[in-house]
Structures are given as C-alpha cells and as structure tokens.
Coordinates of N, CA and C in Angstrom, one line a residue:
X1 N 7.2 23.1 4.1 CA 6.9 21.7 3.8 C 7.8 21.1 2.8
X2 N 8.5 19.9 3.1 CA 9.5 19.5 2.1 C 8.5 18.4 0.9
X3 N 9.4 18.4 -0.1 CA 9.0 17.6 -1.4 C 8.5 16.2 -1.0
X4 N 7.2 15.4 -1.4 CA 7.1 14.5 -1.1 C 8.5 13.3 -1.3
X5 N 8.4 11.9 -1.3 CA 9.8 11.4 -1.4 C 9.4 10.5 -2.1
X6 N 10.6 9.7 -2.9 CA 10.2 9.0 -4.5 C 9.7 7.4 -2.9
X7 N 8.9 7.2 -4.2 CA 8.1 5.5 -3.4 C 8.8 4.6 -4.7
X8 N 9.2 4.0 -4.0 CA 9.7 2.6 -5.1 C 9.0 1.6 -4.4
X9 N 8.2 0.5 -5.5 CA 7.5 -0.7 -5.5 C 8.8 -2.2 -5.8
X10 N 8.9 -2.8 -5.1 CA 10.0 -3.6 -5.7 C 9.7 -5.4 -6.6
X11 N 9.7 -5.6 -7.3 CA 9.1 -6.0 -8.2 C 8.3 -7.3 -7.5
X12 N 8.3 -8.2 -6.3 CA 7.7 -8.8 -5.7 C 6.3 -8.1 -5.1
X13 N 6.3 -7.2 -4.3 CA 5.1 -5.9 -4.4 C 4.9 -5.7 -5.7
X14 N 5.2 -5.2 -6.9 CA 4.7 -5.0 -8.2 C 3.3 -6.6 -8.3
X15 N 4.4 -7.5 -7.9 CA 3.4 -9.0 -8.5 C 2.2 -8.9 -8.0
X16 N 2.7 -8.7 -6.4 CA 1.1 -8.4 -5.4 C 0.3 -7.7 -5.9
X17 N 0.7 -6.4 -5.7 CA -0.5 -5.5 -6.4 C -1.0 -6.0 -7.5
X18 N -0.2 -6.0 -8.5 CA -1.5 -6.5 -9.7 C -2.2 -8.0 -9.6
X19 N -1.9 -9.0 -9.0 CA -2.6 -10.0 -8.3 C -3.7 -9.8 -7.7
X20 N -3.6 -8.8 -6.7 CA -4.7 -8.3 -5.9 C -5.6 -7.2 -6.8
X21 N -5.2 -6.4 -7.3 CA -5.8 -5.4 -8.5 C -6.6 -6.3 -9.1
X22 N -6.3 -7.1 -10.1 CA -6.7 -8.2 -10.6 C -8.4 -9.1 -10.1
X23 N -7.5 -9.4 -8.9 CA -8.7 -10.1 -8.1 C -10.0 -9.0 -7.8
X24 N -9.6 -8.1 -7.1 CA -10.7 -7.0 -6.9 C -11.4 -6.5 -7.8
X25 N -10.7 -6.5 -8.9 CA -11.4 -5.7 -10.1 C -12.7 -6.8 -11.1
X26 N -12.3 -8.1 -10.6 CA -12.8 -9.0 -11.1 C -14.2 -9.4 -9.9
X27 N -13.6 -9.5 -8.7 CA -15.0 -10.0 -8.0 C -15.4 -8.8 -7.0
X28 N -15.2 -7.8 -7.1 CA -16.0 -6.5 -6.7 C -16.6 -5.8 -7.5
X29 N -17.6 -6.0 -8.5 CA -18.3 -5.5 -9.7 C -18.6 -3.8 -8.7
X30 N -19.0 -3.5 -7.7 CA -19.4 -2.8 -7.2 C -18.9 -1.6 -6.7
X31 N -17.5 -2.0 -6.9 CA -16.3 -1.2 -6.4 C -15.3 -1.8 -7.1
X32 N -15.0 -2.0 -8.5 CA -13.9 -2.1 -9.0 C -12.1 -1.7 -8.7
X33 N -12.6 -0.3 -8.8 CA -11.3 0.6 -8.4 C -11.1 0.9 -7.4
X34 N -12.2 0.4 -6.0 CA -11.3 0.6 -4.3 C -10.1 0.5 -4.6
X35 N -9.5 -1.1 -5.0 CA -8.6 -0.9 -4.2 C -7.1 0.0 -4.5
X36 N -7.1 0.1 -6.0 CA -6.0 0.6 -6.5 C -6.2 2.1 -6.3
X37 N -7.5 2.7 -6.0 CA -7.8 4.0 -5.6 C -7.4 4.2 -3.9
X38 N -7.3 3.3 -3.2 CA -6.8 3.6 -1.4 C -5.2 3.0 -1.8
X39 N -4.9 1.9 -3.1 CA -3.6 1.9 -3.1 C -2.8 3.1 -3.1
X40 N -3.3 4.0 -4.4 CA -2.4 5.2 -5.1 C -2.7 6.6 -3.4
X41 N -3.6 6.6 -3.4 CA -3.6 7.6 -1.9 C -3.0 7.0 -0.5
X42 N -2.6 6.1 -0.1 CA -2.0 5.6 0.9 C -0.6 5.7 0.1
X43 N 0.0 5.7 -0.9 CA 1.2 5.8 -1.4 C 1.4 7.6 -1.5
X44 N 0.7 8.1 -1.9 CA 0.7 9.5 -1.9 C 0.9 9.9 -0.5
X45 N 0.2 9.6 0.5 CA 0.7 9.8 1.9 C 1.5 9.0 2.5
X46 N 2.7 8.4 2.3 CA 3.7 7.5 2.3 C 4.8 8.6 2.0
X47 N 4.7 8.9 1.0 CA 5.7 10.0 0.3 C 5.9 11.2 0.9
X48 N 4.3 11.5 1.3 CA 4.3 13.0 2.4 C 4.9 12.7 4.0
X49 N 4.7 11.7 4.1 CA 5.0 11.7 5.7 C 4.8 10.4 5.9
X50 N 6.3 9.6 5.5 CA 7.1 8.1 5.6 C 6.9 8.0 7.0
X51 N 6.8 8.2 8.5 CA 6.8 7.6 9.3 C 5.2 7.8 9.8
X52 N 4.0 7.7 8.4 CA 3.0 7.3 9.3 C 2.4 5.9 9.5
X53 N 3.0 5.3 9.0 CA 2.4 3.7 9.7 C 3.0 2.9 10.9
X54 N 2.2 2.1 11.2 CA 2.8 1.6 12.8 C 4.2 1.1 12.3
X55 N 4.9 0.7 13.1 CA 5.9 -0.3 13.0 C 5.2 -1.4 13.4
X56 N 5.7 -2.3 12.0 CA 5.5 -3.6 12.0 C 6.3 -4.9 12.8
X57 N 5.7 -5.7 13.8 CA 6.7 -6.0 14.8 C 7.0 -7.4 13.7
X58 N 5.7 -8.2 13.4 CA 6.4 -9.2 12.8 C 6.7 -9.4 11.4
X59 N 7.3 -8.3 10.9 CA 8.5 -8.3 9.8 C 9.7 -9.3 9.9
X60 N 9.9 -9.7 9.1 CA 11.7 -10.2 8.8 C 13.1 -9.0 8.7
X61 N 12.3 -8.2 8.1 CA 13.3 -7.0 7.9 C 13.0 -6.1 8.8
X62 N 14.1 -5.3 9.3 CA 13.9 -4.2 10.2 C 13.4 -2.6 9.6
X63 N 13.0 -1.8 10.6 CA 12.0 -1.0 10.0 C 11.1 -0.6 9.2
X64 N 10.6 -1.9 9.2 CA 9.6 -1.6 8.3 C 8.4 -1.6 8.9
X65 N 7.3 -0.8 8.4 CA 6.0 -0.2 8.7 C 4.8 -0.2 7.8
X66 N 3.6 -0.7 8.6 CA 2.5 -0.8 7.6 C 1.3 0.0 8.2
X67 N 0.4 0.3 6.8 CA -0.6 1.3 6.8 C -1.5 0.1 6.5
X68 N -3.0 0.4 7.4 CA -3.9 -0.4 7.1 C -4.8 0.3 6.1
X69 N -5.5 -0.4 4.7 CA -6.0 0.0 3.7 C -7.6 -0.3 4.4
X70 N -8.2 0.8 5.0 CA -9.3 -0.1 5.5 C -10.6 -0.4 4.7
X71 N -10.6 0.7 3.7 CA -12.0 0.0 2.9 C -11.6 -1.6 2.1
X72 N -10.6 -1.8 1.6 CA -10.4 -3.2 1.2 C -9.9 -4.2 2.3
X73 N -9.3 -3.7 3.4 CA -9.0 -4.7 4.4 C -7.7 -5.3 3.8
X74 N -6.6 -4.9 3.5 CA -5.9 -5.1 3.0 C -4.1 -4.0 3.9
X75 N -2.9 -4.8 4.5 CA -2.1 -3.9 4.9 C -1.3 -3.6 4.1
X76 N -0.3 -2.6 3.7 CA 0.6 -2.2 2.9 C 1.9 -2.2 3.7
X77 N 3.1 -2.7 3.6 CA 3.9 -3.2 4.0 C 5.3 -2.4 3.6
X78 N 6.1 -1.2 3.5 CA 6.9 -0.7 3.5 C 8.0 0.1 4.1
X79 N 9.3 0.0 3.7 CA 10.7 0.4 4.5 C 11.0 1.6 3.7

C-alpha cells in the first residue's frame, strides 16, 4: 500500500470551507461538527485513493472529480 498523497486546499476552497464551517456550526446546534468531521474523512480518503470520486462533467477545469458529503449534502470538488 503506498503513502497516502499530500491534499492541498487552495485558498478560494480555504474561504468555502470556513464559510460553510461557519454556517453549520452556527445553525446545526445538533450536529455542530458534521460537517468539518465528513470534511476531514472524505479528505483522508482523497489522499488514499485520488481517483475515488466521479468525474465531474460540469467543471471548467479538466479532471476534476467530486465526492458527495452525504450527511451534510454538500459536493467536494477536487483535481
């Protein structure tokens, strides 16, 4: 099994997340930390095995693939 692989956030994604962090933590009294808890595990399986999300058709940029976060309902969007 090889090394998982470094995940870089690029600072436009940095804004999202804590926007959405932010928001969820504020009006999900009941689940605070869903989302940044399926954020950090869908990133940890990103790293283990980069081609598990679909390919995303309507991207601007090529190759890029997204994982659906399904307890928050939220996609993650990465090349």
């Amino acid at each position: 099994m090889s090394a998982p692989l470094p995940v870089r956030i690029v600072i436009s994604a940095a804004r999202s997340i804590a926007e959405v962090a932010a928001w969820w933590t504020e009006n999900r009294p009941k689940a605070p930390d869903d989302f940044v808890d399926d954020l950090e595990r869908t990133l940890t399986l990103i790293a283990s095995h980069p081609d598990i999300g679909a390919r995303a058709r309507n991207a601007k940029l090529e190759n890029v693939r997204r994982v659906h976060l399904a307890r928050v309902h939220y996609f993650l969007y990465y090349k």
